[in-house]
PDB file of C-alpha atoms in Angstrom:
ATOM      1  CA  MET V   1      18.386  -4.845   1.547  1.00 28.00           C
ATOM      2  CA  ILE V   2      16.328  -4.476  -1.606  1.00 28.00           C
ATOM      3  CA  GLY V   3      17.620  -6.193  -4.715  1.00 31.00           C
ATOM      4  CA  PRO V   4      20.093  -8.954  -5.397  1.00 36.00           C
ATOM      5  CA  PRO V   5      22.873  -9.636  -2.874  1.00 36.00           C
ATOM      6  CA  ASP V   6      25.560  -8.308  -5.269  1.00 38.00           C
ATOM      7  CA  GLN V   7      24.256  -4.757  -4.838  1.00 39.00           C
ATOM      8  CA  GLY V   8      26.137  -4.448  -1.574  1.00 41.00           C
ATOM      9  CA  ASN V   9      25.037  -2.212   1.229  1.00 41.00           C
ATOM     10  CA  ARG V  10      22.969   0.421  -0.531  1.00 44.00           C
ATOM     11  CA  SER V  11      20.998   3.021   1.308  1.00 46.00           C
ATOM     12  CA  ARG V  12      17.220   2.845   1.108  1.00 41.00           C
ATOM     13  CA  ARG V  13      17.219   5.929  -1.115  1.00 45.00           C
ATOM     14  CA  GLU V  14      19.781   4.420  -3.523  1.00 47.00           C
ATOM     15  CA  ALA V  15      17.942   1.114  -3.680  1.00 41.00           C
ATOM     16  CA  ILE V  16      14.590   2.703  -4.470  1.00 41.00           C
ATOM     17  CA  ALA V  17      16.209   5.019  -7.008  1.00 42.00           C
ATOM     18  CA  ALA V  18      17.737   1.974  -8.712  1.00 42.00           C
ATOM     19  CA  VAL V  19      14.398   0.182  -8.773  1.00 38.00           C
ATOM     20  CA  ALA V  20      12.646   3.273 -10.146  1.00 38.00           C
ATOM     21  CA  ALA V  21      15.284   3.735 -12.829  1.00 40.00           C
ATOM     22  CA  GLY V  22      14.925   0.109 -13.868  1.00 41.00           C
ATOM     23  CA  GLY V  23      11.183   0.188 -14.373  1.00 40.00           C
ATOM     24  CA  GLY V  24      10.032   0.809 -10.826  1.00 41.00           C
ATOM     25  CA  ALA V  25       6.381   0.581 -11.755  1.00 41.00           C
ATOM     26  CA  ALA V  26       6.705  -3.204 -11.844  1.00 37.00           C
ATOM     27  CA  LEU V  27       7.667  -3.128  -8.169  1.00 38.00           C
ATOM     28  CA  LEU V  28       4.376  -1.461  -7.386  1.00 41.00           C
ATOM     29  CA  ALA V  29       2.333  -4.336  -8.746  1.00 40.00           C
ATOM     30  CA  GLY V  30       2.180  -5.862  -5.277  1.00 41.00           C
ATOM     31  CA  CYS V  31       0.583  -2.731  -3.832  1.00 46.00           C
ATOM     32  CA  GLY V  32      -2.831  -3.333  -5.286  1.00 47.00           C
ATOM     33  CA  SER V  33      -6.270  -4.241  -4.162  1.00 49.00           C
ATOM     34  CA  HIS V  34      -5.650  -7.629  -2.539  1.00 54.00           C
ATOM     35  CA  THR V  35      -3.635  -6.214   0.361  1.00 57.00           C
ATOM     36  CA  LEU V  36      -6.062  -3.380   1.053  1.00 57.00           C
ATOM     37  CA  ARG V  37      -9.162  -5.523   0.786  1.00 53.00           C
ATOM     38  CA  SER V  38      -7.681  -8.129   3.113  1.00 55.00           C
ATOM     39  CA  ARG V  39      -6.865  -5.431   5.674  1.00 52.00           C
ATOM     40  CA  VAL V  40     -10.426  -4.140   5.542  1.00 53.00           C
ATOM     41  CA  LYS V  41     -11.760  -7.674   5.989  1.00 46.00           C
ATOM     42  CA  LYS V  42      -9.441  -8.209   8.967  1.00 60.00           C
ATOM     43  CA  GLY V  43     -11.345  -5.734  11.076  1.00 63.00           C
ATOM     44  CA  ALA V  44     -10.410  -2.144  10.371  1.00 72.00           C
ATOM     45  CA  ARG V  45     -13.111  -0.675  12.602  1.00 80.00           C
ATOM     46  CA  VAL V  46     -14.565   2.570  11.346  1.00 89.00           C
ATOM     47  CA  ALA V  47     -16.366   4.974  13.649  1.00 90.00           C
ATOM     48  CA  PRO V  48     -19.013   7.380  12.357  1.00 92.00           C
ATOM     49  CA  GLY V  49     -16.623  10.220  13.231  1.00 92.00           C
ATOM     50  CA  ASP V  50     -14.139   8.867  10.665  1.00 95.00           C
ATOM     51  CA  VAL V  51     -16.497   9.387   7.727  1.00 96.00           C
ATOM     52  CA  ASN V  52     -15.633  13.065   7.174  1.00 96.00           C
ATOM     53  CA  VAL V  53     -11.882  12.362   7.092  1.00 97.00           C
ATOM     54  CA  LEU V  54     -12.338   9.378   4.768  1.00 97.00           C
ATOM     55  CA  ASN V  55     -14.538  11.418   2.420  1.00 97.00           C
ATOM     56  CA  ARG V  56     -11.892  14.165   2.262  1.00 97.00           C
ATOM     57  CA  LEU V  57      -9.302  11.540   1.330  1.00 97.00           C
ATOM     58  CA  LEU V  58     -11.712  10.056  -1.205  1.00 97.00           C
ATOM     59  CA  GLU V  59     -11.981  13.470  -2.858  1.00 97.00           C
ATOM     60  CA  VAL V  60      -8.202  13.704  -3.404  1.00 96.00           C
ATOM     61  CA  GLU V  61      -8.226  10.189  -4.862  1.00 97.00           C
ATOM     62  CA  TYR V  62     -11.033  11.173  -7.255  1.00 97.00           C
ATOM     63  CA  HIS V  63      -9.044  14.228  -8.357  1.00 96.00           C
ATOM     64  CA  ALA V  64      -6.009  12.065  -9.169  1.00 96.00           C
ATOM     65  CA  ILE V  65      -8.203   9.527 -10.993  1.00 97.00           C
ATOM     66  CA  ALA V  66      -9.579  12.332 -13.172  1.00 96.00           C
ATOM     67  CA  ALA V  67      -6.068  13.581 -13.961  1.00 96.00           C
ATOM     68  CA  TYR V  68      -4.728  10.130 -14.845  1.00 96.00           C
ATOM     69  CA  THR V  69      -7.780   9.432 -17.006  1.00 95.00           C
ATOM     70  CA  ALA V  70      -7.431  12.735 -18.869  1.00 94.00           C
ATOM     71  CA  GLY V  71      -3.646  12.535 -19.215  1.00 94.00           C
ATOM     72  CA  LEU V  72      -3.163   8.904 -20.282  1.00 94.00           C
ATOM     73  CA  PRO V  73      -3.732   9.432 -24.025  1.00 93.00           C
ATOM     74  CA  PHE V  74      -0.980  12.066 -24.137  1.00 92.00           C
ATOM     75  CA  LEU V  75       1.754  10.089 -22.403  1.00 93.00           C
ATOM     76  CA  LEU V  76       4.479   8.142 -24.154  1.00 89.00           C
ATOM     77  CA  ARG V  77       4.349   4.344 -23.972  1.00 86.00           C
ATOM     78  CA  PRO V  78       6.605   3.704 -20.911  1.00 85.00           C
ATOM     79  CA  GLU V  79       5.018   6.581 -18.989  1.00 91.00           C
ATOM     80  CA  ARG V  80       1.546   5.470 -20.059  1.00 93.00           C
ATOM     81  CA  LYS V  81       2.141   1.958 -18.739  1.00 93.00           C
ATOM     82  CA  ALA V  82       3.058   3.250 -15.272  1.00 93.00           C
ATOM     83  CA  ALA V  83       0.212   5.800 -15.326  1.00 95.00           C
ATOM     84  CA  LYS V  84      -2.307   3.047 -16.163  1.00 96.00           C
ATOM     85  CA  GLN V  85      -1.066   1.047 -13.214  1.00 96.00           C
ATOM     86  CA  PHE V  86      -1.250   4.082 -10.915  1.00 96.00           C
ATOM     87  CA  LEU V  87      -4.757   4.845 -12.185  1.00 97.00           C
ATOM     88  CA  GLY V  88      -5.856   1.297 -11.370  1.00 96.00           C
ATOM     89  CA  GLN V  89      -4.354   1.548  -7.904  1.00 97.00           C
ATOM     90  CA  ASP V  90      -6.007   4.914  -7.261  1.00 97.00           C
ATOM     91  CA  VAL V  91      -9.348   3.419  -8.324  1.00 97.00           C
ATOM     92  CA  THR V  92      -8.725   0.643  -5.780  1.00 96.00           C
ATOM     93  CA  HIS V  93      -7.876   3.262  -3.159  1.00 97.00           C
ATOM     94  CA  ALA V  94     -11.137   5.086  -3.872  1.00 97.00           C
ATOM     95  CA  SER V  95     -13.095   1.826  -3.694  1.00 96.00           C
ATOM     96  CA  THR V  96     -11.422   0.913  -0.410  1.00 95.00           C
ATOM     97  CA  LEU V  97     -12.152   4.324   1.110  1.00 96.00           C
ATOM     98  CA  ALA V  98     -15.769   4.162  -0.059  1.00 96.00           C
ATOM     99  CA  GLY V  99     -16.075   0.683   1.474  1.00 94.00           C
ATOM    100  CA  LEU V 100     -14.704   1.948   4.775  1.00 95.00           C
ATOM    101  CA  ILE V 101     -17.188   4.825   4.741  1.00 95.00           C
ATOM    102  CA  LYS V 102     -20.040   2.394   4.080  1.00 94.00           C
ATOM    103  CA  GLN V 103     -18.771   0.178   6.891  1.00 91.00           C
ATOM    104  CA  ALA V 104     -19.200   3.153   9.259  1.00 92.00           C
ATOM    105  CA  GLY V 105     -22.766   3.653   8.075  1.00 93.00           C
ATOM    106  CA  GLY V 106     -21.820   6.792   6.160  1.00 95.00           C
ATOM    107  CA  LYS V 107     -22.357   7.875   2.595  1.00 96.00           C
ATOM    108  CA  ALA V 108     -19.318   8.144   0.340  1.00 97.00           C
ATOM    109  CA  ILE V 109     -19.093  11.244  -1.796  1.00 97.00           C
ATOM    110  CA  THR V 110     -19.342  10.844  -5.543  1.00 96.00           C
ATOM    111  CA  PRO V 111     -16.746  12.198  -7.963  1.00 96.00           C
ATOM    112  CA  SER V 112     -17.240  15.769  -9.145  1.00 93.00           C
ATOM    113  CA  ALA V 113     -18.531  16.243 -12.679  1.00 92.00           C
ATOM    114  CA  SER V 114     -15.212  17.916 -13.534  1.00 91.00           C
ATOM    115  CA  TYR V 115     -11.910  18.853 -11.919  1.00 92.00           C
ATOM    116  CA  ALA V 116      -9.736  21.907 -12.462  1.00 89.00           C
ATOM    117  CA  LEU V 117      -6.804  20.306 -14.243  1.00 90.00           C
ATOM    118  CA  GLY V 118      -5.872  23.336 -16.304  1.00 87.00           C
ATOM    119  CA  ARG V 119      -4.761  22.879 -19.880  1.00 87.00           C
ATOM    120  CA  PRO V 120      -1.349  21.294 -19.547  1.00 86.00           C
ATOM    121  CA  ARG V 121       0.666  20.644 -22.651  1.00 85.00           C
ATOM    122  CA  PRO V 122       1.490  16.972 -23.170  1.00 81.00           C
ATOM    123  CA  ALA V 123       4.997  17.641 -21.853  1.00 81.00           C
ATOM    124  CA  ASP V 124       3.527  18.991 -18.596  1.00 92.00           C
ATOM    125  CA  ILE V 125       1.194  16.110 -17.784  1.00 94.00           C
ATOM    126  CA  LEU V 126       3.745  14.243 -15.656  1.00 94.00           C
ATOM    127  CA  ALA V 127       4.287  17.451 -13.666  1.00 94.00           C
ATOM    128  CA  LEU V 128       0.539  17.686 -13.030  1.00 95.00           C
ATOM    129  CA  LEU V 129       0.365  14.037 -11.965  1.00 96.00           C
ATOM    130  CA  GLN V 130       3.366  14.546  -9.689  1.00 94.00           C
ATOM    131  CA  GLU V 131       1.727  17.595  -8.110  1.00 94.00           C
ATOM    132  CA  LEU V 132      -1.514  15.693  -7.473  1.00 95.00           C
ATOM    133  CA  GLU V 133       0.303  12.693  -5.981  1.00 95.00           C
ATOM    134  CA  ALA V 134       2.178  15.111  -3.694  1.00 94.00           C
ATOM    135  CA  GLN V 135      -1.145  16.673  -2.664  1.00 95.00           C
ATOM    136  CA  GLN V 136      -2.536  13.217  -1.932  1.00 95.00           C
ATOM    137  CA  LEU V 137       0.466  12.352   0.204  1.00 94.00           C
ATOM    138  CA  ALA V 138       0.204  15.628   2.136  1.00 94.00           C
ATOM    139  CA  ALA V 139      -3.532  15.065   2.705  1.00 96.00           C
ATOM    140  CA  TYR V 140      -2.977  11.565   4.065  1.00 96.00           C
ATOM    141  CA  ILE V 141      -0.179  12.731   6.360  1.00 94.00           C
ATOM    142  CA  GLN V 142      -2.412  15.479   7.706  1.00 95.00           C
ATOM    143  CA  MET V 143      -5.574  13.389   8.113  1.00 95.00           C
ATOM    144  CA  ILE V 144      -4.469   9.918   9.247  1.00 96.00           C
ATOM    145  CA  PRO V 145      -3.919  11.041  12.861  1.00 95.00           C
ATOM    146  CA  GLY V 146      -7.590  12.070  12.981  1.00 94.00           C
ATOM    147  CA  LEU V 147      -8.791   8.502  12.418  1.00 95.00           C
ATOM    148  CA  THR V 148      -9.955   6.679  15.534  1.00 92.00           C
ATOM    149  CA  HIS V 149      -8.766   3.078  15.312  1.00 89.00           C
ATOM    150  CA  GLY V 150      -5.294   1.663  14.761  1.00 89.00           C
ATOM    151  CA  LYS V 151      -6.266  -0.882  12.100  1.00 91.00           C
ATOM    152  CA  LEU V 152      -8.122   1.821  10.194  1.00 93.00           C
ATOM    153  CA  ARG V 153      -5.068   4.092  10.358  1.00 93.00           C
ATOM    154  CA  SER V 154      -2.956   1.164   9.163  1.00 93.00           C
ATOM    155  CA  THR V 155      -5.248   0.511   6.199  1.00 93.00           C
ATOM    156  CA  VAL V 156      -5.269   4.175   5.201  1.00 95.00           C
ATOM    157  CA  ALA V 157      -1.493   4.402   5.732  1.00 94.00           C
ATOM    158  CA  ALA V 158      -1.081   1.548   3.216  1.00 94.00           C
ATOM    159  CA  ILE V 159      -2.898   3.693   0.651  1.00 95.00           C
ATOM    160  CA  MET V 160      -0.662   6.639   1.557  1.00 95.00           C
ATOM    161  CA  ALA V 161       2.472   4.526   1.140  1.00 93.00           C
ATOM    162  CA  ASN V 162       1.332   3.431  -2.309  1.00 95.00           C
ATOM    163  CA  ASP V 163       0.747   7.064  -3.300  1.00 94.00           C
ATOM    164  CA  ALA V 164       4.255   7.878  -2.026  1.00 93.00           C
ATOM    165  CA  GLN V 165       5.581   5.170  -4.368  1.00 93.00           C
ATOM    166  CA  HIS V 166       3.675   6.737  -7.258  1.00 94.00           C
ATOM    167  CA  LEU V 167       5.265  10.078  -6.399  1.00 93.00           C
ATOM    168  CA  ALA V 168       8.773   8.564  -6.335  1.00 92.00           C
ATOM    169  CA  VAL V 169       8.336   6.991  -9.765  1.00 92.00           C
ATOM    170  CA  LEU V 170       6.877  10.185 -11.261  1.00 92.00           C
ATOM    171  CA  ARG V 171       9.778  12.199  -9.842  1.00 90.00           C
ATOM    172  CA  GLN V 172      12.222   9.699 -11.386  1.00 90.00           C
ATOM    173  CA  GLU V 173      10.461   9.890 -14.763  1.00 90.00           C
ATOM    174  CA  ARG V 174      10.902  13.663 -14.684  1.00 89.00           C
ATOM    175  CA  GLY V 175      14.637  13.383 -13.986  1.00 88.00           C
ATOM    176  CA  GLN V 176      14.343  14.311 -10.325  1.00 82.00           C
ATOM    177  CA  SER V 177      15.547  12.454  -7.276  1.00 75.00           C
ATOM    178  CA  PRO V 178      12.815   9.918  -6.494  1.00 84.00           C
ATOM    179  CA  ILE V 179      13.389  10.387  -2.765  1.00 78.00           C
ATOM    180  CA  PRO V 180      14.666  13.910  -2.156  1.00 66.00           C
ATOM    181  CA  SER V 181      14.488  13.717   1.641  1.00 68.00           C
ATOM    182  CA  PRO V 182      14.409  11.052   4.334  1.00 63.00           C
ATOM    183  CA  PHE V 183      10.741  11.686   5.142  1.00 62.00           C
ATOM    184  CA  ALA V 184       8.017  11.961   2.545  1.00 66.00           C
ATOM    185  CA  THR V 185       5.819  14.986   3.183  1.00 62.00           C
ATOM    186  CA  GLY V 186       4.323  15.804  -0.196  1.00 63.00           C
ATOM    187  CA  ALA V 187       6.108  19.162  -0.085  1.00 64.00           C
ATOM    188  CA  GLU V 188       9.464  18.018  -1.490  1.00 60.00           C
TER     189      GLU V 188
END
């Protein structure tokens, strides 16, 4: 079980909701670059056929990075702190994906000059970030099966899991259930 022993037998959903309500972003600190980089170094083999899938995933990471960068100045302090952490993790995700593409002998795409983020009011920025994290999660779920090697799928699944954590915290910040269903799909 997650948390101190006095929490009893909580469900996974209740435990994560409790962590998110109590400043869940701190929990995500362990989901950063060290784990991903060590997985890449431990032999996530990348075939040339994986490059297209990895570049498509890199594009959704770049879109989220642009949204976090644009939205940070408009967020309140506690939300801003979590968003900065998520931005840093998404930058790590992008770097990891680009490294995997290079490892396959491919060329990683570069970020677009601009992204269609609309003109959200400051109150709507968390909704935009939540929508983009959900799109990332859906993209990973759709594309991971197309990757050729198990260790590569595992590395990319670690990125997906981190994005699912971002989504749970953003949902919690917006007063929604952080885990609305037993399986994360990005369509909740």
